[in-house]
Coordinates of C-alpha atoms (C1' of nucleotides) in Angstrom, one line a residue:
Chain A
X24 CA -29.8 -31.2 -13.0
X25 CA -27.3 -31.6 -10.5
X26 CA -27.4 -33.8 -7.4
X27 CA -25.8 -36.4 -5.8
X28 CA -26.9 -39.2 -8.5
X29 CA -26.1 -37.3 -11.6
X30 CA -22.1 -36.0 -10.5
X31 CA -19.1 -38.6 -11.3
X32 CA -18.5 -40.6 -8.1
X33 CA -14.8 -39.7 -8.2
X34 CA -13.9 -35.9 -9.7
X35 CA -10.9 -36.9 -11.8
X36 CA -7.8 -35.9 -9.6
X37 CA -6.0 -33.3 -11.1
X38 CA -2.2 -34.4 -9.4
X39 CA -1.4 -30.7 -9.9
X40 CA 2.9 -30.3 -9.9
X41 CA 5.1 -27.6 -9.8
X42 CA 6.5 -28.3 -13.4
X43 CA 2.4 -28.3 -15.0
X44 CA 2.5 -25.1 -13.0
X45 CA 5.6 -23.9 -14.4
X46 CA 4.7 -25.0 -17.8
X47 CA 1.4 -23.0 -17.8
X48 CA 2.9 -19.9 -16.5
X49 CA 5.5 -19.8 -19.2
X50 CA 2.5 -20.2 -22.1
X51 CA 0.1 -17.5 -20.0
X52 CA 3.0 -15.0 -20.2
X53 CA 4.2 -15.3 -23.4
X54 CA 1.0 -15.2 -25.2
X55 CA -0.2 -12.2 -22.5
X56 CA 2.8 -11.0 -20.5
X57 CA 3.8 -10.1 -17.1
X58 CA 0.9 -7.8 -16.7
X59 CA -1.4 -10.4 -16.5
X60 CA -0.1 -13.5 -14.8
X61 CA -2.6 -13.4 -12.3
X62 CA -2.9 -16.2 -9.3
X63 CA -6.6 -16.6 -10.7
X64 CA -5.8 -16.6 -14.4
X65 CA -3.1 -19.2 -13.8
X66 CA -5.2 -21.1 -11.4
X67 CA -8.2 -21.2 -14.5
X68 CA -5.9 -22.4 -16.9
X69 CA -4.9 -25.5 -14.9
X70 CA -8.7 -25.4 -14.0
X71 CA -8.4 -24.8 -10.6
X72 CA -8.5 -22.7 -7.9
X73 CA -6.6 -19.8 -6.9
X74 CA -5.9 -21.4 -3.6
X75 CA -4.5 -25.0 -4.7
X76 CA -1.7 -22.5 -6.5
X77 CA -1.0 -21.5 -3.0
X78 CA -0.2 -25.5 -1.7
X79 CA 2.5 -25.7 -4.1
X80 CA 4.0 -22.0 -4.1
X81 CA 4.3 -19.9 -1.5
X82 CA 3.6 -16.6 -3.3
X83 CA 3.3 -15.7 -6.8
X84 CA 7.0 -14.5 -6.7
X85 CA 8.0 -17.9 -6.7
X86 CA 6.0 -18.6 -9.7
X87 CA 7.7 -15.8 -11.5
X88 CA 11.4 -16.7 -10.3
X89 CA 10.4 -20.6 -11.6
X90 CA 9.8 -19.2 -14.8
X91 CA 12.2 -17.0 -15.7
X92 CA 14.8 -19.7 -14.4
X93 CA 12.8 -22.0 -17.4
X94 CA 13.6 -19.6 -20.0
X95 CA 17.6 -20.3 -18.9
X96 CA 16.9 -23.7 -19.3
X97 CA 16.3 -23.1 -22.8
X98 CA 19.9 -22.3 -23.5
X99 CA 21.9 -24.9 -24.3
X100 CA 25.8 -25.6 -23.2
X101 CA 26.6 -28.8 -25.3
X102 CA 28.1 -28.0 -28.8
X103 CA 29.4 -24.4 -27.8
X104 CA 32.7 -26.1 -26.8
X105 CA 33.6 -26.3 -30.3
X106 CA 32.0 -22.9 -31.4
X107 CA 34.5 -20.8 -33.3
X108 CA 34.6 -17.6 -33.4
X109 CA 31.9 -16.7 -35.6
X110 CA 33.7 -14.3 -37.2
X111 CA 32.3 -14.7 -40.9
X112 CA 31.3 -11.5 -42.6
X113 CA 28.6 -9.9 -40.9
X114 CA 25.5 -10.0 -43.1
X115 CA 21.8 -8.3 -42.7
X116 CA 19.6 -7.9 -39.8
X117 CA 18.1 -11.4 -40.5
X118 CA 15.7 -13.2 -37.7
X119 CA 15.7 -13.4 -34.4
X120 CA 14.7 -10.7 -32.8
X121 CA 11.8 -10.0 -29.9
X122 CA 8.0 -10.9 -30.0
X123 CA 9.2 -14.4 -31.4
X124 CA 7.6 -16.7 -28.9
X125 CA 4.2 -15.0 -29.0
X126 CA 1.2 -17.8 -29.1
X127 CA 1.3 -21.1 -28.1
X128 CA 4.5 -22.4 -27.6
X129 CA 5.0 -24.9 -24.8
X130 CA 7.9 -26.0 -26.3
X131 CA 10.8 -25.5 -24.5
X132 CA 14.2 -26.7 -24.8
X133 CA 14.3 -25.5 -28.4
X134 CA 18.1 -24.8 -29.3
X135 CA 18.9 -21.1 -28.7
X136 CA 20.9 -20.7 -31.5
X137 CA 18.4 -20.1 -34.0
X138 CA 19.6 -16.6 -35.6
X139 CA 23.3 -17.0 -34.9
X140 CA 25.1 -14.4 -37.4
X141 CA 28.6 -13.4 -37.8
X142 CA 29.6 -10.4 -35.3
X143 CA 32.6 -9.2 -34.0
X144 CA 32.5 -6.4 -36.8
X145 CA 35.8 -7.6 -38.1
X146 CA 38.0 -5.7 -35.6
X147 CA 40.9 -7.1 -34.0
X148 CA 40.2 -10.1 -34.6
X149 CA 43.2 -12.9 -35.1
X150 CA 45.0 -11.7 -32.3
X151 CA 45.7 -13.5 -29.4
X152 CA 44.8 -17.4 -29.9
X153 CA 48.1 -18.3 -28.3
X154 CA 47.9 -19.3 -24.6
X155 CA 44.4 -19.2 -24.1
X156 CA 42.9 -21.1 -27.0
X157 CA 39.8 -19.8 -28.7
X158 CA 38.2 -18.4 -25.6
X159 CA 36.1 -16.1 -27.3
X160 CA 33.8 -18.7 -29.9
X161 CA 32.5 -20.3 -26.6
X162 CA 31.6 -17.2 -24.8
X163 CA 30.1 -15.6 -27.6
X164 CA 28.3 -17.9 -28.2
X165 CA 26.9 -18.5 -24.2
X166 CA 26.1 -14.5 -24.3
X167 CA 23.8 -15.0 -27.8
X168 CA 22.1 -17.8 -26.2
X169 CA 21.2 -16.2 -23.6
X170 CA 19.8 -13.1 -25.3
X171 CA 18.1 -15.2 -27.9
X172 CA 16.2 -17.4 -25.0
X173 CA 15.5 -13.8 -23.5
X174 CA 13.9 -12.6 -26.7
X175 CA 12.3 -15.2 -27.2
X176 CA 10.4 -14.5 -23.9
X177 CA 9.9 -10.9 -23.8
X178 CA 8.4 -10.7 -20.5
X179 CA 11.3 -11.9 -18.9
X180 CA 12.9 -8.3 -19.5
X181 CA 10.8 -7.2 -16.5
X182 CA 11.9 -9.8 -14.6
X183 CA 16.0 -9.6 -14.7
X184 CA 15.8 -7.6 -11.2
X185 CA 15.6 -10.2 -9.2
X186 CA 18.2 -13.0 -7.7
X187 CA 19.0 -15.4 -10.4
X188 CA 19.8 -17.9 -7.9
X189 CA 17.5 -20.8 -10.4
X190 CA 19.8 -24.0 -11.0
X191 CA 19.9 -23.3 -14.5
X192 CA 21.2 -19.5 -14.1
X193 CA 23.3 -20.8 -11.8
X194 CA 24.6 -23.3 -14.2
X195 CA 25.0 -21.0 -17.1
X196 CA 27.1 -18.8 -14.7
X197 CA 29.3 -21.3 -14.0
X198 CA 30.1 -22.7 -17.4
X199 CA 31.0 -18.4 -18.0
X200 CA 33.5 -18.8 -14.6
X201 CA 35.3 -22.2 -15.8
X202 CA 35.6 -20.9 -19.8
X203 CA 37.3 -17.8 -18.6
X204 CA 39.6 -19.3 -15.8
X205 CA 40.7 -22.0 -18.6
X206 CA 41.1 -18.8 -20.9
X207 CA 43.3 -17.6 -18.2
X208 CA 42.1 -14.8 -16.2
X209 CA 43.2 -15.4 -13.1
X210 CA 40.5 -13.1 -11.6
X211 CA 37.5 -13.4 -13.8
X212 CA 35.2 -11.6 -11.8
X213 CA 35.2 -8.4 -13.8
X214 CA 34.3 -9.9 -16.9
X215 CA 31.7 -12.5 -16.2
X216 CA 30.2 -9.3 -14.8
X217 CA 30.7 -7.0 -17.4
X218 CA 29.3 -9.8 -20.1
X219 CA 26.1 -11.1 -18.5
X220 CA 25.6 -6.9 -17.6
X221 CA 26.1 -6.0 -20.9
X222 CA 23.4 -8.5 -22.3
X223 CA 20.9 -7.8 -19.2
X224 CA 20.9 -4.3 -20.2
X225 CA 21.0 -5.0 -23.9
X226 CA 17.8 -7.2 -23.4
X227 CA 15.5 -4.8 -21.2
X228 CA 16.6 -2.4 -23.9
X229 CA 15.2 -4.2 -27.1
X230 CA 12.1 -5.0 -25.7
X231 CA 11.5 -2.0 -24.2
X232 CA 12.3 -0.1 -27.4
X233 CA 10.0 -2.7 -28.8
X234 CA 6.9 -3.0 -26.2
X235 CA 6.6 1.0 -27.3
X236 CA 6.1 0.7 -31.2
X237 CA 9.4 1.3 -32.1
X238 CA 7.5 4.0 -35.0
X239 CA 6.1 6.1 -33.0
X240 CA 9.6 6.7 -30.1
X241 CA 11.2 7.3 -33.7
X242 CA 8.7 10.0 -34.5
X243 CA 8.9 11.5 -31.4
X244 CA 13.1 11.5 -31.3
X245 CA 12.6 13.0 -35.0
X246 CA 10.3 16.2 -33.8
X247 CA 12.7 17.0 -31.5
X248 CA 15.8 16.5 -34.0
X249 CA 17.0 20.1 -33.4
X250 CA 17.4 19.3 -29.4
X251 CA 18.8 16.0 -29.9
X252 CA 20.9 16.1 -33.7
X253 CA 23.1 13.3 -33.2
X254 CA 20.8 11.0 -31.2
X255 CA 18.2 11.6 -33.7
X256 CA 20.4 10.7 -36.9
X257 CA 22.8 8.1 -35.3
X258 CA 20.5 6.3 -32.8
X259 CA 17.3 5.7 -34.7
X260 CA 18.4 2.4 -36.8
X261 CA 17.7 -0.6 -35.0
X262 CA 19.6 -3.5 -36.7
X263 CA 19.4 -4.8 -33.2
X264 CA 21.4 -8.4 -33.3
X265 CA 24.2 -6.9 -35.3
X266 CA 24.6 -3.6 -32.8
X267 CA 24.3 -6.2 -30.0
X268 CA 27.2 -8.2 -31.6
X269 CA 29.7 -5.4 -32.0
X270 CA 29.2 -4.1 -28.5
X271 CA 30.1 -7.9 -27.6
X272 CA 32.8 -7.5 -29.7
X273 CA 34.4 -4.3 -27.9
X274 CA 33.9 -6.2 -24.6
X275 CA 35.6 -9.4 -25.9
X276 CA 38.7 -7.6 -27.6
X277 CA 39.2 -5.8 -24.8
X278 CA 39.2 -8.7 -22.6
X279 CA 41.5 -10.3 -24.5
X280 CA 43.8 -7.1 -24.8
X281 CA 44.3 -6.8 -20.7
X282 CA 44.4 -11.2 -20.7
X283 CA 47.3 -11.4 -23.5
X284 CA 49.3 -8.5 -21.7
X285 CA 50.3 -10.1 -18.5
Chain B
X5 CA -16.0 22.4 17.3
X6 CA -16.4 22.7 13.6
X7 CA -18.6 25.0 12.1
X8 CA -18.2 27.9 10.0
X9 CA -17.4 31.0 12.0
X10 CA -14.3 28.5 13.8
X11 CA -13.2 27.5 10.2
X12 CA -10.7 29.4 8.2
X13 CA -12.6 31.5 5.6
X14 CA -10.5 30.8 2.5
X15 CA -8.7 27.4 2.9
X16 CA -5.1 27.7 1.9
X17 CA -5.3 26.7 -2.1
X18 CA -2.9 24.0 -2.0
X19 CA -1.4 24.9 -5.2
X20 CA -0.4 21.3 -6.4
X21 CA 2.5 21.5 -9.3
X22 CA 3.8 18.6 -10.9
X23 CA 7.2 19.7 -9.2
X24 CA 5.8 19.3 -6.2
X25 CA 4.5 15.1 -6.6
X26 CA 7.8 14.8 -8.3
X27 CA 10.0 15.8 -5.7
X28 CA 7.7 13.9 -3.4
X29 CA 7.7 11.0 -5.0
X30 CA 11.4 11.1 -5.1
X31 CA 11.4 11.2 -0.8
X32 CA 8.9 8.5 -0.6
X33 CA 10.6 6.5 -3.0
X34 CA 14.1 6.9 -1.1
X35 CA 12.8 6.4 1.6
X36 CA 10.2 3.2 1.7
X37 CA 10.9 1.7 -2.2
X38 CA 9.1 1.3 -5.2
X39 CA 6.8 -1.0 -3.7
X40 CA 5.3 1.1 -1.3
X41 CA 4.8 3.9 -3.7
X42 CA 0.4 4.5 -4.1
X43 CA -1.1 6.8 -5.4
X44 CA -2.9 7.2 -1.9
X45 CA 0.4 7.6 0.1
X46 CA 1.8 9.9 -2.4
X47 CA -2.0 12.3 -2.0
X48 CA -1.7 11.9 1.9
X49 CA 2.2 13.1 1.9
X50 CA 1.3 16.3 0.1
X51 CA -1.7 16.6 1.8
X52 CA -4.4 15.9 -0.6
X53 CA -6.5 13.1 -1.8
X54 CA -5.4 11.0 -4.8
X55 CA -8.2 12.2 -6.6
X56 CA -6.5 14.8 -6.9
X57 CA -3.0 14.0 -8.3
X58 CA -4.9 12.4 -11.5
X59 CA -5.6 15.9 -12.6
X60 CA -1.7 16.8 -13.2
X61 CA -1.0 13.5 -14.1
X62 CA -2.5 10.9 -15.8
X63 CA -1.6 7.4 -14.4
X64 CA 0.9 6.2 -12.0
X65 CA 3.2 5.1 -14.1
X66 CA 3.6 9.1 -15.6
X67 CA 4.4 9.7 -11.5
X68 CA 7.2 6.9 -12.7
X69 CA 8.4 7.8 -15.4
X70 CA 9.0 11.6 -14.1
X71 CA 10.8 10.7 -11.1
X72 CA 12.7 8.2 -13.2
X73 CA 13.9 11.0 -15.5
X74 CA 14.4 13.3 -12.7
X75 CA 17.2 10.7 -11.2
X76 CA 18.9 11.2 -14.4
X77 CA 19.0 15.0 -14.0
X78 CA 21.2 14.7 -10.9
X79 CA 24.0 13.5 -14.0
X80 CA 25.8 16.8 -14.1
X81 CA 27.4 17.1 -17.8
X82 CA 29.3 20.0 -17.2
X83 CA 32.8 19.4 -15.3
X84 CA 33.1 16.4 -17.9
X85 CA 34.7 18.1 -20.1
X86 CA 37.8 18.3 -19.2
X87 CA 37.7 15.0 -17.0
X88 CA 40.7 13.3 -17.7
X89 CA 41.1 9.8 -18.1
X90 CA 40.9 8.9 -14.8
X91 CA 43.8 6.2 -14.3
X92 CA 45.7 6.8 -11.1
X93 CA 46.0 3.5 -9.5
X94 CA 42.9 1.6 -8.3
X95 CA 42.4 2.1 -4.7
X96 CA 39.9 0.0 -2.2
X97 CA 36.6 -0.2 -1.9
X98 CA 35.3 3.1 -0.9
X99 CA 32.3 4.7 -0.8
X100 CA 29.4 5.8 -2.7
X101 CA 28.0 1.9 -2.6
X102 CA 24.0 1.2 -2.9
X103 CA 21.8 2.1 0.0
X104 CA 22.8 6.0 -0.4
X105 CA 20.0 8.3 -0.3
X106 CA 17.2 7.0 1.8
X107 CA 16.2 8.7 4.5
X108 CA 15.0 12.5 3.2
X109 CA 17.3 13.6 0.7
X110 CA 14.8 16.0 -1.4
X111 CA 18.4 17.8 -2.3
X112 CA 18.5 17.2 -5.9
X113 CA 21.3 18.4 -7.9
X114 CA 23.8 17.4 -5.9
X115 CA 27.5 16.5 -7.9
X116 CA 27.4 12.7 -9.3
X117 CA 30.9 12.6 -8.8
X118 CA 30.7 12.1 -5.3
X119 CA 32.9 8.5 -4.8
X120 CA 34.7 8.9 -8.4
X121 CA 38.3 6.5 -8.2
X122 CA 40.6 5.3 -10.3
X123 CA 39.7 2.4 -13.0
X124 CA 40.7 0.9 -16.2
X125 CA 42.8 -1.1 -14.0
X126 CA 45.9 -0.3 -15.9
X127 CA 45.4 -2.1 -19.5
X128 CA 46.7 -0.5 -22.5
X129 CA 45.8 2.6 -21.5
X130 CA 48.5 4.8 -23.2
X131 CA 47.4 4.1 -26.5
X132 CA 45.4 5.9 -28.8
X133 CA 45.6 9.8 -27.8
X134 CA 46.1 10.9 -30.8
X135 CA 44.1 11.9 -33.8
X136 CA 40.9 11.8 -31.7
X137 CA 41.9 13.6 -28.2
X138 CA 41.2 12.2 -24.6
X139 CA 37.7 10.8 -25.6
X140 CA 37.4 8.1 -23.1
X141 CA 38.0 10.6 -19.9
X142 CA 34.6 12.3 -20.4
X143 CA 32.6 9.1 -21.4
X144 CA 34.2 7.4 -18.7
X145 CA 32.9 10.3 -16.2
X146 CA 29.9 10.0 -17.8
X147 CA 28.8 6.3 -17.3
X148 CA 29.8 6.6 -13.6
X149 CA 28.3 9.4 -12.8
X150 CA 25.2 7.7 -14.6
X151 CA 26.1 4.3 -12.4
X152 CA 26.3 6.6 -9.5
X153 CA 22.8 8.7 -9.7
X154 CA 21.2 5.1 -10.3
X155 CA 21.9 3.6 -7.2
X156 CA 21.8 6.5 -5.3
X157 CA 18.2 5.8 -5.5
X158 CA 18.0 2.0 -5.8
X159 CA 14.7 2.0 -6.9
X160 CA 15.4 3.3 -9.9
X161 CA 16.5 0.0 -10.7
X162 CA 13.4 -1.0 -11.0
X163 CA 12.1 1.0 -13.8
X164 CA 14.6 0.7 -16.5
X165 CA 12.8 -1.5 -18.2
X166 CA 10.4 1.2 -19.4
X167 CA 11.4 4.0 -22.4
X168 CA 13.5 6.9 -21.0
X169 CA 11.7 9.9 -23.1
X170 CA 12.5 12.4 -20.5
X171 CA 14.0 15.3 -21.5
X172 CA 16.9 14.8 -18.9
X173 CA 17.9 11.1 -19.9
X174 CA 17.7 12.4 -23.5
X175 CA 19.9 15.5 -22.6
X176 CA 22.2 13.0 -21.7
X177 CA 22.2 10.3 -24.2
X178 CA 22.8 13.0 -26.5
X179 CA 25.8 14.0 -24.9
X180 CA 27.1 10.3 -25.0
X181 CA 26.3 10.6 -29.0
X182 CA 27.8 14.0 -29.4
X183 CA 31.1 12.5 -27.3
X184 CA 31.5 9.6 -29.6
X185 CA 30.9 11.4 -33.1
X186 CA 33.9 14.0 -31.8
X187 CA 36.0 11.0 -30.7
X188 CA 35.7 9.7 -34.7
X189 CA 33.2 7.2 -34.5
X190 CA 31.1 7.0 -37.7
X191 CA 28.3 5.1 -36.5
X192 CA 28.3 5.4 -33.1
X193 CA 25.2 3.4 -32.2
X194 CA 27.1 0.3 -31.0
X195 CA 29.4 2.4 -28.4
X196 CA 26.4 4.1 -27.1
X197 CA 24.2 1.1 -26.6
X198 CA 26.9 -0.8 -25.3
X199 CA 27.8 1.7 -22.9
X200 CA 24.3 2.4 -21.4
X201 CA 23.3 -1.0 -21.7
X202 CA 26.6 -2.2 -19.4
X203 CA 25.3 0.5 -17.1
X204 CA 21.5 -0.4 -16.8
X205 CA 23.3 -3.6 -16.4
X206 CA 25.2 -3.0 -13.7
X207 CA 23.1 -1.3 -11.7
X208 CA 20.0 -3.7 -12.1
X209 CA 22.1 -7.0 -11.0
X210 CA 24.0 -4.4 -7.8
X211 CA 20.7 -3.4 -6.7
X212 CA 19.0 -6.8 -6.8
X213 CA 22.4 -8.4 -5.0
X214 CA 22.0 -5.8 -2.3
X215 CA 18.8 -5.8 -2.1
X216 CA 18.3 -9.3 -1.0
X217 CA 20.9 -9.5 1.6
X218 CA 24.3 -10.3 0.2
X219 CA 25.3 -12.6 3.5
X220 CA 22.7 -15.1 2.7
X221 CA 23.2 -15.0 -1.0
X222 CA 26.6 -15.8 -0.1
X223 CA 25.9 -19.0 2.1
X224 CA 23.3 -20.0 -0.2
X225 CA 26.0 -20.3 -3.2
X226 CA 28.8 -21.7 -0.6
X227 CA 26.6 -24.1 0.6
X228 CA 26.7 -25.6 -3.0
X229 CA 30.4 -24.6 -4.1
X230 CA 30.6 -28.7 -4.9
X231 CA 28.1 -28.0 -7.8
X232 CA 29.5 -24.2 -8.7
X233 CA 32.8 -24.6 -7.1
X234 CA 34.7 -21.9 -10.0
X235 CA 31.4 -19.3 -9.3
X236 CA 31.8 -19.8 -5.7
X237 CA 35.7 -19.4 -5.2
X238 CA 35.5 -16.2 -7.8
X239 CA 32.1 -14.9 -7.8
X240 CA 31.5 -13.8 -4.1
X241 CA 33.6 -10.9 -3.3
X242 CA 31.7 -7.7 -4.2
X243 CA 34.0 -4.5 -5.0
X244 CA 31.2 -3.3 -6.7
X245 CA 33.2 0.2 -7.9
X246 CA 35.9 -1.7 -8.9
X247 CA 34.3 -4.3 -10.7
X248 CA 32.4 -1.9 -12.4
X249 CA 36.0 0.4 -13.6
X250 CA 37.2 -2.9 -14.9
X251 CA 34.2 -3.9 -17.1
X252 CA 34.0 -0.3 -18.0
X253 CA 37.6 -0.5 -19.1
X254 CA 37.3 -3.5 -21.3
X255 CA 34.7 -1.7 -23.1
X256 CA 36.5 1.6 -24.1
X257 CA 39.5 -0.1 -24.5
X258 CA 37.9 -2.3 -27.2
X259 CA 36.0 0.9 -28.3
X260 CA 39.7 2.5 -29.3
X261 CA 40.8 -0.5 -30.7
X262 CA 38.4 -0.6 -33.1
X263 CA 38.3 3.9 -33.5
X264 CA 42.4 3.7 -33.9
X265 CA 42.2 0.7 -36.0
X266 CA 40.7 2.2 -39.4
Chain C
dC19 C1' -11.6 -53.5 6.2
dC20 C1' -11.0 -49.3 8.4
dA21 C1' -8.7 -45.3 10.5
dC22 C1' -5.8 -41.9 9.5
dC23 C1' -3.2 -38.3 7.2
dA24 C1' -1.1 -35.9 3.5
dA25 C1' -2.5 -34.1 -0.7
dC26 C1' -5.7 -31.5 -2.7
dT27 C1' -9.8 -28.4 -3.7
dA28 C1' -13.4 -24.5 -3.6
dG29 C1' -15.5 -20.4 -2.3
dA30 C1' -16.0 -16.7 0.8
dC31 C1' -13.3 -13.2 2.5
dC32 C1' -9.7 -9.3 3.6
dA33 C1' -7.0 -5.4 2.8
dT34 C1' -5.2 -2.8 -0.8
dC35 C1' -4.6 -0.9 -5.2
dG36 C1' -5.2 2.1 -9.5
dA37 C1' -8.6 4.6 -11.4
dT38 C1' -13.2 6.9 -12.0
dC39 C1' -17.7 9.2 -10.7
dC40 C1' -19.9 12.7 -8.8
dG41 C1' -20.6 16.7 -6.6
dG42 C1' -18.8 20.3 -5.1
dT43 C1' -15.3 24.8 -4.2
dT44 C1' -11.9 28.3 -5.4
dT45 C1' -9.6 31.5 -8.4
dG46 C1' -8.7 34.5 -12.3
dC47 C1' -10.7 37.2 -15.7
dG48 C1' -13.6 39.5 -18.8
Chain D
dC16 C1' -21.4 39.7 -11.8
dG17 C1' -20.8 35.5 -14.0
dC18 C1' -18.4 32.0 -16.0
dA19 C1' -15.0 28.6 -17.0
dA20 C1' -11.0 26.4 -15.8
dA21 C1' -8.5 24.7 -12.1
dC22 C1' -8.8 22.2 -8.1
dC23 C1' -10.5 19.0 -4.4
dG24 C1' -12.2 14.7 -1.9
dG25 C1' -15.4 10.9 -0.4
dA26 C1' -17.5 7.0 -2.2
dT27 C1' -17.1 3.6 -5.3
dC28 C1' -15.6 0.1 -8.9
dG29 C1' -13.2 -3.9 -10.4
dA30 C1' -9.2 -6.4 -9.7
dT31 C1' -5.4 -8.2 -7.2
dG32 C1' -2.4 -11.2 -3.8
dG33 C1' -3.2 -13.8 -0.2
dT34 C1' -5.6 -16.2 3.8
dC35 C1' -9.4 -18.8 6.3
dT36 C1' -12.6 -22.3 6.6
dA37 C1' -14.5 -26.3 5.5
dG38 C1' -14.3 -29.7 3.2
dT39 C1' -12.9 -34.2 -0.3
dT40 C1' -9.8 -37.7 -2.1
dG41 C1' -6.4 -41.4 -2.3
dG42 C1' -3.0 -44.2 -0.4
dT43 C1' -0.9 -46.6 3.6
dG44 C1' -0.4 -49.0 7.9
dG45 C1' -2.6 -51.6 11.2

DNA sequence: CCACCAACTAGACCATCGATCCGGTTTGCG
DNA sequence: CGCAAACCGGATCGATGGTCTAGTTGGTGG
């Protein structure tokens, strides 16, 4: 039965914002991914319409760029002041790694320092903690953070070539400029580039490795072991967080090499 | 008029290859962008109907991932042998910048090392020559002739997030390997996914800067220097090559700190 | 108390896309 | 000659991002 007498006088207003939007994009693509973030599907979830999407975003690129600036919220900037250098031994391949935030969620703001390990891969390591302080805890520790909040959103991977122009990327980048101007580079440029680079690439990497059943890629590299030897015995281990650490750890030492010769 | 006696008897078999959609995808890629890639235009380019391309291929992403792997075959390994390490003093910002190839192209194979200049930027650069040879010259030539056949066709940009199986990007990879197992690296798994990663990197975040007009960018990030004032006074100016040299020299030089130091 | 307007909503609709179905045609080969 | 594999294309399917039209709701100023 449906007529005038038996629907609610007033339909419940839904007060749709950007932030419920937001918020329901980052669940819908971490429990299905990029692929299907539809308009419609988005729309259902808030149970709407397609079209009241379109009142508070202009096009669905906007939702994307909303969300992937969310998952830099997610990675915090208080306590890394005091970070040291995390240079303990470096143990196992313990947690972390991708397909973390799969199902549910909805909480965000969770500290992105969940798996922290020791890195660094005890190379050159007491050097230069003269003039510019510890430089090298903090930053460390902003480049983990930002690959963990990454991970923990896999999609986000297929996102990274666009503008980060979001407040909160924005806001991470600047805390990278003022560390390594206080550390002393005069011209940091080079190496705010070469870090956040370095852990864009690393990202899309791992998850794409990992979107592909990492098994099956191994199998494949293995067949063809006689055209590809060393790939096929060197690059088939994926210890992931602790490779990702002592690449970090070539790019920090040799920062610090060219900023302590001057 | 149109009937049979006007028609010709035998219709010219078309004679589709996979060479053939590769090497046109590659010119419609160049020249209009990922985006504009269908499986329709690509048919109506070679002069066919899309039907017909799914019998040589099997989605559109194989279409993809070939042309993807055929950017990585303009790398030319040979020549990097004997490159050497590249460290005459770091001129100004010439060439070889994004926005190359569009506009026809179709001639592959042409030399990577079109805009090559000096980098490192004069750090410690002397150093380790000795027990294992000139290492970082080739790898060095390597990664920027990698940088360079990337954003020679900007949309390849684009695509790195998906597994590079091809037999070209492997070809190389396994050159990288080989490299860094002659220079005396053990376990060269960090060196190579550093490198790459820096590269896919690189090119991701210069492509998306490019791509979205880098005047604007600028303004937009000027007009709030008060909240990003280090980002806006050091962030701005783009020597892309340069930048790139730089980053790439903190990497190997932290790379030979850590191959000497054992 | 009412007029008005911004905020909000739904459904039909449009062009386009990747992909498939179906019904053919052409070629090489035995 | 006949057959099977290779090749071809129009029609079609389901889905997509986005727009158009035609509303409904709630708050505010008069």
């Amino acid at each position: 039965m449906d007529n005038v007498w038996s629907r609610d006088r007033k339909a419940p207003r839904q007060r749709l914002t950007l932030e419920r939007i937001v918020a329901e994009a980052l669940e819908l693509l971490d429990e299905e991914g990029v692929g299907r973030l539809t308009m419609r599907r988005l729309a259902e979830r808030l149970d709407t319409g397609s079209t009241t999407l379109y009142w508070h975003v202009k096009t669905k690129d906007d939702v994307l760029d909303l969300a992937l600036d969310a998952v830099f919220r997610e990675v915090r900037l208080d306590a890394l002041e005091h970070e040291n250098t995390g240079l303990d031994a470096h143990g196992g391949s313990a947690g972390l790694g991708g397909s973390a935030a799969r199902g549910g969620s909805g909480g965000l703001g969770g500290t992105a320092r969940s798996g922290e390990r020791g890195g660094g891969v005890g190379l050159g390591s007491g050097v230069g903690v003269g003039s510019g302080g510890d430089w090298r805890g903090p930053v460390r520790g902003l480049m983990r953070g930002w690959r963990a909040a990454l991970l923990r959103h896999p999609w986000s991977a297929a996102l990274l070539d666009r503008p980060l122009m979001g407040p909160n990327a924005l806001e991470r980048t600047e805390f990278l400029y003022e560390r390594l101007i206080a550390a002393g580079f005069t011209a940091p440029k080079a190496a705010a580039y070469s870090l956040s680079n370095y852990v864009m690439g690393s990202v899309i990497m791992q998850v794409t490795w990992q979107d592909s059943d990492e098994a099956d890629t191994g199998d494949f590299l293995r067949e063809r072991g006689g055209r590809y030897p060393a790939l096929a015995e060197h690059g088939l281990d994926h210890e992931w967080d602790a490779t990702f650490d002592e690449g970090l750890g070539y790019l920090l030492d040799g920062m610090e090499q060219s900023r302590a010769g001057r």
